[in-house]
GROMACS .gro file of C-alpha atoms in nm:
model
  422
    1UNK     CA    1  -1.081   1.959   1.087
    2UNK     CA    2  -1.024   2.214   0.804
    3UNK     CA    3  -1.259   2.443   0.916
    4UNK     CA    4  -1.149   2.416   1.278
    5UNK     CA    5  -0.820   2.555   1.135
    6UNK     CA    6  -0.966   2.811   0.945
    7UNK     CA    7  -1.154   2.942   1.219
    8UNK     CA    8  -0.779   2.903   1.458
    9UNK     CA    9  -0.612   3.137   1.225
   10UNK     CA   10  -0.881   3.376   1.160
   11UNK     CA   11  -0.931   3.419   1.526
   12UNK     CA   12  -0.528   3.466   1.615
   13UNK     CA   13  -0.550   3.731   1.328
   14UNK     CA   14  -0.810   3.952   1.491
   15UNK     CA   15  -0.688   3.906   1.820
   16UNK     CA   16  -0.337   4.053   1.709
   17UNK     CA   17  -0.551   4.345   1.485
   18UNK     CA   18  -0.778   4.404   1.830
   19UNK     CA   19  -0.460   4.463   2.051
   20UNK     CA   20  -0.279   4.642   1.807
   21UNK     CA   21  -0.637   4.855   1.827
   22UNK     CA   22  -0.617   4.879   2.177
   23UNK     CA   23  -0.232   5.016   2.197
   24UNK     CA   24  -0.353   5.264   1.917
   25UNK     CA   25  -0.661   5.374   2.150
   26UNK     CA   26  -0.425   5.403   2.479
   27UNK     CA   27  -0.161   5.592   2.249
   28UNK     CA   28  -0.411   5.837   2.113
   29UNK     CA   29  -0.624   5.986   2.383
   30UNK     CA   30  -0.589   6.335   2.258
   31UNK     CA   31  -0.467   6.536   1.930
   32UNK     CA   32  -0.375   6.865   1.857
   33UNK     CA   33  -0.639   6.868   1.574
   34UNK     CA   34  -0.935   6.825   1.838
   35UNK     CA   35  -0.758   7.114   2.113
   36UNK     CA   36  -0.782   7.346   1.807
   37UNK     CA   37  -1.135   7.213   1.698
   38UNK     CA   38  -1.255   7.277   2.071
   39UNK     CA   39  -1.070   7.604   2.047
   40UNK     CA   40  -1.286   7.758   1.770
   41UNK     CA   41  -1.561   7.622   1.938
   42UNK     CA   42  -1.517   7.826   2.229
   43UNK     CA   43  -1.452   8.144   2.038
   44UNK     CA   44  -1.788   8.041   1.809
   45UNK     CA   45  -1.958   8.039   2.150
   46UNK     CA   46  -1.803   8.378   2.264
   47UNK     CA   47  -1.905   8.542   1.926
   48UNK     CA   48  -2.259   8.366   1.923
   49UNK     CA   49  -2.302   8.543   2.309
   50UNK     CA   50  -2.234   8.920   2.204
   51UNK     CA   51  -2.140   8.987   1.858
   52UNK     CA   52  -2.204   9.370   1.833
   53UNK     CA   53  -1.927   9.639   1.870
   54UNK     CA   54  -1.923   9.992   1.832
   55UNK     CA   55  -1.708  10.106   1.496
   56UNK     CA   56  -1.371  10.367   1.629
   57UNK     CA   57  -1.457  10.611   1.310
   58UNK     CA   58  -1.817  10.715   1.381
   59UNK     CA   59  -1.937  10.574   1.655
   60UNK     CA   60  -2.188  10.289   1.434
   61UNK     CA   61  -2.310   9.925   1.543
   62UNK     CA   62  -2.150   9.689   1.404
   63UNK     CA   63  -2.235   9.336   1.399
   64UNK     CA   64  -1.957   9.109   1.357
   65UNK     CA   65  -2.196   8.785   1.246
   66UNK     CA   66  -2.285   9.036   0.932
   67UNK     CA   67  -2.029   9.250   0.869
   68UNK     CA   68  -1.680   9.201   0.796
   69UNK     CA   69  -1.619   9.626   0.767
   70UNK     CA   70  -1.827   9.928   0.914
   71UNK     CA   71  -2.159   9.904   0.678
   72UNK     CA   72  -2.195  10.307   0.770
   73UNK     CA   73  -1.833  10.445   0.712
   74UNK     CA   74  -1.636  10.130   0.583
   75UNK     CA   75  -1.396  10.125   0.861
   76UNK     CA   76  -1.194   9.808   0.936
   77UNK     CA   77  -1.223   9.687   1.302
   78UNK     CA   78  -0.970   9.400   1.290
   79UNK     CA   79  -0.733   9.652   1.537
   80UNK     CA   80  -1.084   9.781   1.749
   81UNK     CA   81  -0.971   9.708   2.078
   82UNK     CA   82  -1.288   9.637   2.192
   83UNK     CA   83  -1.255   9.358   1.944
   84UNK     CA   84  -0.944   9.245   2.053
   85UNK     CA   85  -1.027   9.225   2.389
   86UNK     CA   86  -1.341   9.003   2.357
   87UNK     CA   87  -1.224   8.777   2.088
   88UNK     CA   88  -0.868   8.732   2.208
   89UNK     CA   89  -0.809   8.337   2.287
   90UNK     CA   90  -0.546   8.410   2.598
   91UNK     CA   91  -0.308   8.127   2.682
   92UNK     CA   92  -0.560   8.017   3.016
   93UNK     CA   93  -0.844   7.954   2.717
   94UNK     CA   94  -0.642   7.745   2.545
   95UNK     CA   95  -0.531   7.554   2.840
   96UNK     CA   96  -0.882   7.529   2.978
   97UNK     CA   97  -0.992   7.377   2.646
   98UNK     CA   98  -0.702   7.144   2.594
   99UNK     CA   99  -0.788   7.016   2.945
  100UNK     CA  100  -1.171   6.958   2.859
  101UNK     CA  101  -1.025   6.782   2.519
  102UNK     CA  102  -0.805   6.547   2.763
  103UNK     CA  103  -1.071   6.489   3.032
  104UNK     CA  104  -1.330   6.401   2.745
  105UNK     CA  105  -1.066   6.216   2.466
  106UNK     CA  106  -0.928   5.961   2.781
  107UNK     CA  107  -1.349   5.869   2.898
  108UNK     CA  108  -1.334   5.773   2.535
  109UNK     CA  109  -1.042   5.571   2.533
  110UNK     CA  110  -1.104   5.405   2.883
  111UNK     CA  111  -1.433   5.323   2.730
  112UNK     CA  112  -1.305   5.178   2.382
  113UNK     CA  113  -1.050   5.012   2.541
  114UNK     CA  114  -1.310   4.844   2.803
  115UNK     CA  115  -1.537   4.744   2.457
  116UNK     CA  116  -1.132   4.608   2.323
  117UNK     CA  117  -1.055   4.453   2.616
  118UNK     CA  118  -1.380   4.236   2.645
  119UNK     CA  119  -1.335   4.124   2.270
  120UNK     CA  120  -0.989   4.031   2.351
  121UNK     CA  121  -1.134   3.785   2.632
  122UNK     CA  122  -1.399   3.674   2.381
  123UNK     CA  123  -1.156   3.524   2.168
  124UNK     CA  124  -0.929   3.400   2.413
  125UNK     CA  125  -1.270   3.207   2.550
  126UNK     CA  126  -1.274   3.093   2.190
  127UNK     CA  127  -0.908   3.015   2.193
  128UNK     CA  128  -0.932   2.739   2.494
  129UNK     CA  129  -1.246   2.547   2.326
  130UNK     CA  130  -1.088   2.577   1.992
  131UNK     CA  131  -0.733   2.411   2.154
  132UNK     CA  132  -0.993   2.166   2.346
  133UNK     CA  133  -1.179   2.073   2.052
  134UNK     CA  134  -0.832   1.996   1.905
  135UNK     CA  135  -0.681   1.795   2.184
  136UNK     CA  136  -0.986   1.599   2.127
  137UNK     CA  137  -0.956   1.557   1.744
  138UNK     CA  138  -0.553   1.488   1.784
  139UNK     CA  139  -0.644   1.272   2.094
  140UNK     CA  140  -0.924   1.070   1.851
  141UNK     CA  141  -0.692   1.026   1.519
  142UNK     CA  142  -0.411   0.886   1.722
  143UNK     CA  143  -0.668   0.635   1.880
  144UNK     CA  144  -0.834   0.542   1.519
  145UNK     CA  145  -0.455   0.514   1.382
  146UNK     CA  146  -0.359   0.343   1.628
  147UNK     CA  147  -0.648   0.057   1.672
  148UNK     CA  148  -0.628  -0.204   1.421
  149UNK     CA  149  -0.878  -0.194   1.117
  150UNK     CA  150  -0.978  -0.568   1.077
  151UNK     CA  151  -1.122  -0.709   0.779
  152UNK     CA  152  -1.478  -0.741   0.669
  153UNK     CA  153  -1.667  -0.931   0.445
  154UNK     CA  154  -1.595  -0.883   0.105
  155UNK     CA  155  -1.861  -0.818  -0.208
  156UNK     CA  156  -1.806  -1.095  -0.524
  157UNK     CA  157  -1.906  -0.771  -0.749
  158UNK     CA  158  -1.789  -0.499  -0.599
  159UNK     CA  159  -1.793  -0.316  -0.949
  160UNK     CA  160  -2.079  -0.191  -1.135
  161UNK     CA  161  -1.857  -0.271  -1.446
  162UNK     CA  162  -1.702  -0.627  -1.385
  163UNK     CA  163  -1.941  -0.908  -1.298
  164UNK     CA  164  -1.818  -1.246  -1.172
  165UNK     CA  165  -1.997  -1.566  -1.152
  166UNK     CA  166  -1.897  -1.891  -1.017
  167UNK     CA  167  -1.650  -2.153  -1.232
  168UNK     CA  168  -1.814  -2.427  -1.385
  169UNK     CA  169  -1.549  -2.633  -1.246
  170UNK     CA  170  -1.483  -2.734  -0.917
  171UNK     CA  171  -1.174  -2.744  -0.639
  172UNK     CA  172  -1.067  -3.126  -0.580
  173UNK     CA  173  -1.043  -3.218  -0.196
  174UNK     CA  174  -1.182  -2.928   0.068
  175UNK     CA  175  -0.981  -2.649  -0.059
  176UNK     CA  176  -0.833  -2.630   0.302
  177UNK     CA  177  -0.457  -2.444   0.235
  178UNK     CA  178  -0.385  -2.375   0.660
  179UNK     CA  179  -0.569  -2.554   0.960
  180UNK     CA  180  -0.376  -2.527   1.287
  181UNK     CA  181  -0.445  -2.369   1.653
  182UNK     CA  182  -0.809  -2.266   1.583
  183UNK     CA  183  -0.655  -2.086   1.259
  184UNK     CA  184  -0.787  -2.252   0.901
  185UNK     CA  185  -0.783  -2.124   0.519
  186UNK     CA  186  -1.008  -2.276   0.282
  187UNK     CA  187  -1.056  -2.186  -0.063
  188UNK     CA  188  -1.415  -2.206  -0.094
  189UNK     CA  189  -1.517  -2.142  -0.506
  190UNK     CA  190  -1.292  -1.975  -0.820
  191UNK     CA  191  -1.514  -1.712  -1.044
  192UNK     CA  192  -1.442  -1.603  -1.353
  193UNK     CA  193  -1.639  -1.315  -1.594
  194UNK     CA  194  -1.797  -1.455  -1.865
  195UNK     CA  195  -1.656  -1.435  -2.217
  196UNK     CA  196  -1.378  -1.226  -2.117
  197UNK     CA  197  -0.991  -1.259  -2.227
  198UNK     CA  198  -0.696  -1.054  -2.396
  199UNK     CA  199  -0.361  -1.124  -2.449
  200UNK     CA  200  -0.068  -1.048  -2.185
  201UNK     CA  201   0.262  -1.122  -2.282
  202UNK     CA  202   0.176  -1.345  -2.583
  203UNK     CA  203  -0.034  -1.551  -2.383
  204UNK     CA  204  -0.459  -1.582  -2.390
  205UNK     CA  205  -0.539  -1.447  -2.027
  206UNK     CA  206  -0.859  -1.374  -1.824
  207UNK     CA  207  -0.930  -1.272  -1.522
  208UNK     CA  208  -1.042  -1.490  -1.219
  209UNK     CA  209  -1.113  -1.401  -0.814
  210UNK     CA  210  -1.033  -1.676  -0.521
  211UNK     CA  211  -1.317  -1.687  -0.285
  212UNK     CA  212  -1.117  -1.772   0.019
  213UNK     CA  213  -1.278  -1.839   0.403
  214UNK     CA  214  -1.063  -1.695   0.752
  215UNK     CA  215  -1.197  -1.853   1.027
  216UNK     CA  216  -1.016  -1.726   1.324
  217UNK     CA  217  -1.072  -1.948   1.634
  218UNK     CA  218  -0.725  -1.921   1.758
  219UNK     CA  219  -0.827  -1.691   2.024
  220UNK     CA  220  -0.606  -1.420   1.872
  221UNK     CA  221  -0.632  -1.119   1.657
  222UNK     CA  222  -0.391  -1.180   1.366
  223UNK     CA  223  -0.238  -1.039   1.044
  224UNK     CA  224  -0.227  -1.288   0.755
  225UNK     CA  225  -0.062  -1.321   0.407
  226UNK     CA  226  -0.114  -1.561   0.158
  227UNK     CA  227   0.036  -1.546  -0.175
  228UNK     CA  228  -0.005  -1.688  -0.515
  229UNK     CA  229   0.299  -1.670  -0.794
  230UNK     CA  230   0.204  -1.934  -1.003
  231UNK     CA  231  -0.081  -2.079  -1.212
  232UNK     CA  232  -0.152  -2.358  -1.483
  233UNK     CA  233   0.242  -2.380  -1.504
  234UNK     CA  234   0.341  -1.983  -1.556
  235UNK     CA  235   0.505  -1.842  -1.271
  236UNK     CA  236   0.495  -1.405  -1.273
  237UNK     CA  237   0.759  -1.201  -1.152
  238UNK     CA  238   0.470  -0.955  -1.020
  239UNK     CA  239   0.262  -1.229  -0.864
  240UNK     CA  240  -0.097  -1.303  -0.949
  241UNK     CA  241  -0.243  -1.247  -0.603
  242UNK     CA  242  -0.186  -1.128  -0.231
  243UNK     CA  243  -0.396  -1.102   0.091
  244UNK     CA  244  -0.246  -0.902   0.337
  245UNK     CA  245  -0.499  -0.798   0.636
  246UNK     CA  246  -0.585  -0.822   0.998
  247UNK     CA  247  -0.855  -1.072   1.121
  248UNK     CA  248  -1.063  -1.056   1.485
  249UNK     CA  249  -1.022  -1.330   1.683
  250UNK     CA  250  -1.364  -1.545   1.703
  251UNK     CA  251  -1.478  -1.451   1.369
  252UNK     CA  252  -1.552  -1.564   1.006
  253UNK     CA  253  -1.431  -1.415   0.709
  254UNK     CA  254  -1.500  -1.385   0.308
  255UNK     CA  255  -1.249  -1.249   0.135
  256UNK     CA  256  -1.165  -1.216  -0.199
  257UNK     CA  257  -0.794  -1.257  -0.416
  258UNK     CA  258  -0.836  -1.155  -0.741
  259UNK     CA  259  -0.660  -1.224  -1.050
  260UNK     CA  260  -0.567  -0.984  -1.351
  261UNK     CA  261  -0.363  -1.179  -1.591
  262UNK     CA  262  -0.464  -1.540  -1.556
  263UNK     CA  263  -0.253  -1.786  -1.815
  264UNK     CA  264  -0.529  -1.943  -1.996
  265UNK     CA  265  -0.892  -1.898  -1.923
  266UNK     CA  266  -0.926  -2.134  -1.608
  267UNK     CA  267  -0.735  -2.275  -1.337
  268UNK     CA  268  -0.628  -2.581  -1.377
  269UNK     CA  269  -0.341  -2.599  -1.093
  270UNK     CA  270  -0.222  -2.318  -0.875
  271UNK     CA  271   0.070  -2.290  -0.617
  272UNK     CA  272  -0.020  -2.104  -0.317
  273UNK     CA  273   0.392  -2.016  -0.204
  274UNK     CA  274   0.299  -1.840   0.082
  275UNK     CA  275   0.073  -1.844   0.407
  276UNK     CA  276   0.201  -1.626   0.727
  277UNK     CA  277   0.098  -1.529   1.040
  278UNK     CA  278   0.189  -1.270   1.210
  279UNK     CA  279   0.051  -1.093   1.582
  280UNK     CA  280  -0.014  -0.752   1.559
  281UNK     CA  281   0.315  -0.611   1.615
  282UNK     CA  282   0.444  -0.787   1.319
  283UNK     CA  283   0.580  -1.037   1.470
  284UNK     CA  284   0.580  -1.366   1.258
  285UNK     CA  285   0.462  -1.663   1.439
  286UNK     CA  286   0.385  -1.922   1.190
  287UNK     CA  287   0.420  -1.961   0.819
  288UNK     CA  288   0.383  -2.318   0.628
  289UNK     CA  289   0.722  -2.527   0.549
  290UNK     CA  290   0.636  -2.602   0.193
  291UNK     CA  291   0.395  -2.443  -0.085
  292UNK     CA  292   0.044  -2.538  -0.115
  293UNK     CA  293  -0.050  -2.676  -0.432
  294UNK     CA  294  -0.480  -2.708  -0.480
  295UNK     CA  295  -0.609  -2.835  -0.846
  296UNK     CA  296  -0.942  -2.835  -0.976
  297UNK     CA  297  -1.127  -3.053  -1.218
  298UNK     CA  298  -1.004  -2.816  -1.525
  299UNK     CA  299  -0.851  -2.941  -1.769
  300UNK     CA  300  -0.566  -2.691  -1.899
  301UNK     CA  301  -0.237  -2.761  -2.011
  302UNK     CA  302   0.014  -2.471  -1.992
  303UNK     CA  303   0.002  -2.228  -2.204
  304UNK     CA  304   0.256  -2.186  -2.547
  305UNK     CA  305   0.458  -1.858  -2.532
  306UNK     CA  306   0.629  -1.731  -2.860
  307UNK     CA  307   0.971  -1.687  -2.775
  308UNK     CA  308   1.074  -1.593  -3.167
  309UNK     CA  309   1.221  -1.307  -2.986
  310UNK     CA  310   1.442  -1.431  -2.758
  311UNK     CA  311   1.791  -1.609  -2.738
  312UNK     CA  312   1.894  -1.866  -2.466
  313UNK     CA  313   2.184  -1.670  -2.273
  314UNK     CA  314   2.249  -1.929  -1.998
  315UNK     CA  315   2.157  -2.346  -1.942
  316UNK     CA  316   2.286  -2.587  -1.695
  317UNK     CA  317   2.138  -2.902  -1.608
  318UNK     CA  318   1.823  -2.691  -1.391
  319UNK     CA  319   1.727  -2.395  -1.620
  320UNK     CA  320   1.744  -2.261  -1.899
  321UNK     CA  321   1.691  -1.891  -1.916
  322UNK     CA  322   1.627  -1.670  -2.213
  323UNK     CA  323   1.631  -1.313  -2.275
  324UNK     CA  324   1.495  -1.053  -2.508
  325UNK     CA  325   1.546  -0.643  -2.535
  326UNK     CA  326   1.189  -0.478  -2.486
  327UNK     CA  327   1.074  -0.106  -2.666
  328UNK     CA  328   0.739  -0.161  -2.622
  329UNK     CA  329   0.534   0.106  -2.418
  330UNK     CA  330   0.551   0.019  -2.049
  331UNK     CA  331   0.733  -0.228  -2.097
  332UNK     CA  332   1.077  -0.092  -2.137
  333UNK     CA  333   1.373  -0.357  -2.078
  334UNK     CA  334   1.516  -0.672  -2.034
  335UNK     CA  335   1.267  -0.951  -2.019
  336UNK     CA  336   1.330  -1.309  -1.907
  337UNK     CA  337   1.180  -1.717  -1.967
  338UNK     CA  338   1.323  -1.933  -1.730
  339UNK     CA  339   1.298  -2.245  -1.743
  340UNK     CA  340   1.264  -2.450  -1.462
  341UNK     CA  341   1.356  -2.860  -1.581
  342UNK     CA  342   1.475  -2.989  -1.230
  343UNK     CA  343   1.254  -3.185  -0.945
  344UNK     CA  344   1.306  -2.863  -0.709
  345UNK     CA  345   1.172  -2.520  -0.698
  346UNK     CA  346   1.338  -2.229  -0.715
  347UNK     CA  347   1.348  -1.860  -0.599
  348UNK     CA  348   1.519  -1.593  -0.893
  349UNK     CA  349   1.681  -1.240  -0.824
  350UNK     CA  350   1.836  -1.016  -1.064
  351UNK     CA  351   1.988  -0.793  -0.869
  352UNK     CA  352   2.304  -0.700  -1.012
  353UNK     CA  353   2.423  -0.583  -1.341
  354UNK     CA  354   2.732  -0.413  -1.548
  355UNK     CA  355   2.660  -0.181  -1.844
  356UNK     CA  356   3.011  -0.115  -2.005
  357UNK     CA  357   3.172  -0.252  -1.746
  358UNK     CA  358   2.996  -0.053  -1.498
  359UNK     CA  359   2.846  -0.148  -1.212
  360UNK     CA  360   2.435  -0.027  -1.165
  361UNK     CA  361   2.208  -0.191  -0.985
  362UNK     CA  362   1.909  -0.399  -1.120
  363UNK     CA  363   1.517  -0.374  -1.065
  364UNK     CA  364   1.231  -0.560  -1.171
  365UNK     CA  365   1.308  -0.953  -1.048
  366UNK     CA  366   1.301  -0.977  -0.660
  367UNK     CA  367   1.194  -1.348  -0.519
  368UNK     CA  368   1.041  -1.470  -0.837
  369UNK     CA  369   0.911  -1.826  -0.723
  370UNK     CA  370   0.933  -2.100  -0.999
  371UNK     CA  371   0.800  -2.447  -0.888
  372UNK     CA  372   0.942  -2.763  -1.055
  373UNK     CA  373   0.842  -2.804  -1.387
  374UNK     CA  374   0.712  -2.444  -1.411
  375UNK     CA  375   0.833  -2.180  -1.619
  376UNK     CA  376   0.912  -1.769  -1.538
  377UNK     CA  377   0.761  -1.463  -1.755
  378UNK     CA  378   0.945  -1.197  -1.591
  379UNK     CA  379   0.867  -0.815  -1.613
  380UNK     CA  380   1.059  -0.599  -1.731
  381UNK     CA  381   1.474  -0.526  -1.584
  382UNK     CA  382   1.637  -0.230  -1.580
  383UNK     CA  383   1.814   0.047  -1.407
  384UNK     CA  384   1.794   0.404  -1.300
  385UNK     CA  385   2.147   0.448  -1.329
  386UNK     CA  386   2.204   0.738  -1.625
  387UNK     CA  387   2.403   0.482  -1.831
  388UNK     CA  388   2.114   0.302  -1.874
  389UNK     CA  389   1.912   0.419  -2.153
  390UNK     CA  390   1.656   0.214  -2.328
  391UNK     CA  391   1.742   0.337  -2.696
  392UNK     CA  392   2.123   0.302  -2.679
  393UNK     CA  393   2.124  -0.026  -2.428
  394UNK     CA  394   2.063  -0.255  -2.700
  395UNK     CA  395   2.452  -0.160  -2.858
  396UNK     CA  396   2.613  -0.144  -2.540
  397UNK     CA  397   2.810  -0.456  -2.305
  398UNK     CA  398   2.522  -0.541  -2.058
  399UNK     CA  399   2.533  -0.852  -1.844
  400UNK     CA  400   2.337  -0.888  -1.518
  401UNK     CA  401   2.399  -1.191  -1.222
  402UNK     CA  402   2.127  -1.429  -1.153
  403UNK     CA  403   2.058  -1.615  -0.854
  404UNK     CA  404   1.878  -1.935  -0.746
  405UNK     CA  405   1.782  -2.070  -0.387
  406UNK     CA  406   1.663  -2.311  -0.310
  407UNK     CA  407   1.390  -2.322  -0.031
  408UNK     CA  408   1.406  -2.682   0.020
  409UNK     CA  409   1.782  -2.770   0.004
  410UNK     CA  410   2.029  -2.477   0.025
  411UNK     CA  411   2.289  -2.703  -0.106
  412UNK     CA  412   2.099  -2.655  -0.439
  413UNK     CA  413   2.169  -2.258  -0.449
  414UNK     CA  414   2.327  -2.118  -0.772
  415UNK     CA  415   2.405  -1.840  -0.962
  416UNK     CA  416   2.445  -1.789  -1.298
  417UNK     CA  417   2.773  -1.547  -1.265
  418UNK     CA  418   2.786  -1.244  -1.536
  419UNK     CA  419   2.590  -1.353  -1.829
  420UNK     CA  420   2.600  -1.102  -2.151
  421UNK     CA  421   2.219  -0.983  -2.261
  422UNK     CA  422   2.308  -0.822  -2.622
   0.00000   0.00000   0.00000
């Protein structure tokens, strides 16, 4: 494609420089420089033919190739009229010579602008494949944009740096999350790399990938999304995995979710929150009434998180919800632990906070999901409002809104009104 456009614009640039050429050629058939050129010529002709007068003083040969003066008496000839009548260019000389010049300068041009004039249709030849050879390309990126990719296969180890290997625990029951119209979702294994943890947000974490089976019988090419916000008790404001891809109708499916800050180093319990299907135009046709919750034969209780840093800024008889001020590299803001105590789950936004009494808005909790009995490590909330600024926030009046709804019982929505964060 590149080189299809270099090639465009280097042939419209010599196609403008060749009929610029061929205006010059059809401007310029003659010049006064070649009339005088073919002038001299004719007089060097003249002089070559008889070059020999006869000096006025005394009567001597002279020959005018030679000898500028008479070599016998020194006599200057330039007035001999003998001289002056051979060697005088009249006016019909010159006009016989420019006429030659014209006659010979435009068989020049016509033939330089013949050689022009073929180049010209050269390139315009080159012109129509080039815009052909376009259409196509245009023609054949609209058709790959527009034809749905559909997933493949996926690779366990897709890394030559990360290597997974099957859980030495298992899934109880079939691992089936979605089974309706010729459409089901099985979990089919957990993996987990050997040996490997850190610490995320005060927490021991590993990494883990969800081996999950698509077998689409429905008779319909699909989009799917299935979601996972919380494990072994934590819920994440960023999530913990997402599949979002298009799967051919008739087909079979590995695919992978993978995992980047587990809590604790296996899964003991995690709540898949949401499965959706959508048809190719986006249009959502089914999605699942309640959150899928699958359990294995791990034994891990939820993990402790130090929250020496925080202070409770809100509690009711559902949540409580504590805050803290972060400084820390990347993570640069307000961070929150809910709570969740009640028999319901809940869905958290922070979208709305006052710094000073002035209104900015809030980023960095949109639809966190908290099941009953889990608790929320948010990331980090702020603003790009100028008043916000990380090393002078901490002294001024900030307090944001937060929200809960319900998905089971509307009736259960809150919100926590303005709560102060300093």
């Amino acid at each position: 494609m590149a080189i299809l456009i270099i090639v465009y614009i280097g042939l419209w640039i010599a196609t403008f420089a060749e009929i610029f050429r061929y205006y010059k050629v059809k401007a310029n058939a003659f010049s006064e420089k070649e009339v005088r050129e073919a002038a001299r010529e004719q007089v060097g002709k003249l002089k070559a033919m008889d070059p020999v007068i006869t000096c006025d003083y005394c009567g001597y040969k002279i020959d005018t190739r030679k000898d500028s003066t008479c070599p016998n008496c020194g006599g200057a000839y330039d007035n001999d009229p003998e001289w002056k009548s051979r060697y005088d260019v009249k006016k019909s000389f010159i006009d016989d010579a420019t006429q030659k010049v014209i006659e010979k300068r435009e068989k020049k041009a016509e033939r330089e602008s013949k050689k022009i004039l073929e180049s010209i249709g050269t390139k315009i030849k080159f012109f129509a494949v080039i815009h052909i050879l376009f259409m196509f390309l245009i023609v054949g990126v609209g058709i790959y944009v527009s034809v749905p990719k559909y997933q493949k296969d996926m690779e366990l180890n897709d890394s030559e740096y990360v290597f997974y290997e099957p859980a030495d625990y298992r899934i109880n029951g079939d691992g089936v999350i979605y089974d309706e119209d010729g459409l089901k979702i099985r979990i089919s294994n957990i993996y987990h790399i050997p040996g490997r943890s850190l610490e995320s947000d005060g927490i021991e974490s590993g990494r883990a990938k969800i081996g999950l089976v698509i077998e689409n019988n429905s008779g319909e090419n699909v989009r799917i999304k299935v979601s996972c916000r919380a494990i072994n008790g934590i819920s994440s404001s960023y999530g913990y995995f997402t599949l979002l891809s298009n799967f051919k109708k008739n087909r079979t499916v590995n695919v992978y979710g993978e995992i980047y800050r587990l809590p604790g180093m296996e899964i003991s319990e995690m709540v898949i929150d949401e499965i959706e299907i959508y048809s190719l135009d986006n249009e959502l046709m089914k999605e699942i009434p309640d959150p899928v919750i699958i359990t294995t034969t791990a034994e891990v209780a939820r993990p402790e998180y130090d929250l020496s840093d925080y202070h409770l800024i809100y509690t009711n008889d559902d949540v409580d919800i504590y805050s803290c001020l972060s400084k820390e590299q990347y993570k640069e803001g307000y961070r929150f632990f809910v709570e969740n105590r009640s028999d319901r789950a809940y869905e958290t936004d922070i979208d709305s906070m006052t710094i000073d009494g002035k209104q900015v808005r809030a980023y960095g909790v949109y639809r966190s999901y908290i099941p009953a009995g889990y608790a929320l490590i948010s990331g980090e909330t702020y603003s790009y409002d100028d008043v916000y600024d990380i090393e002078t926030i901490g002294g001024k009046d900030v307090k944001v809104n937060i929200s809960f709804s319900c998905p089971e019982d509307p009736t259960f929505d809150f919100s926590t009104g303005y709560i102060e964060l300093n």
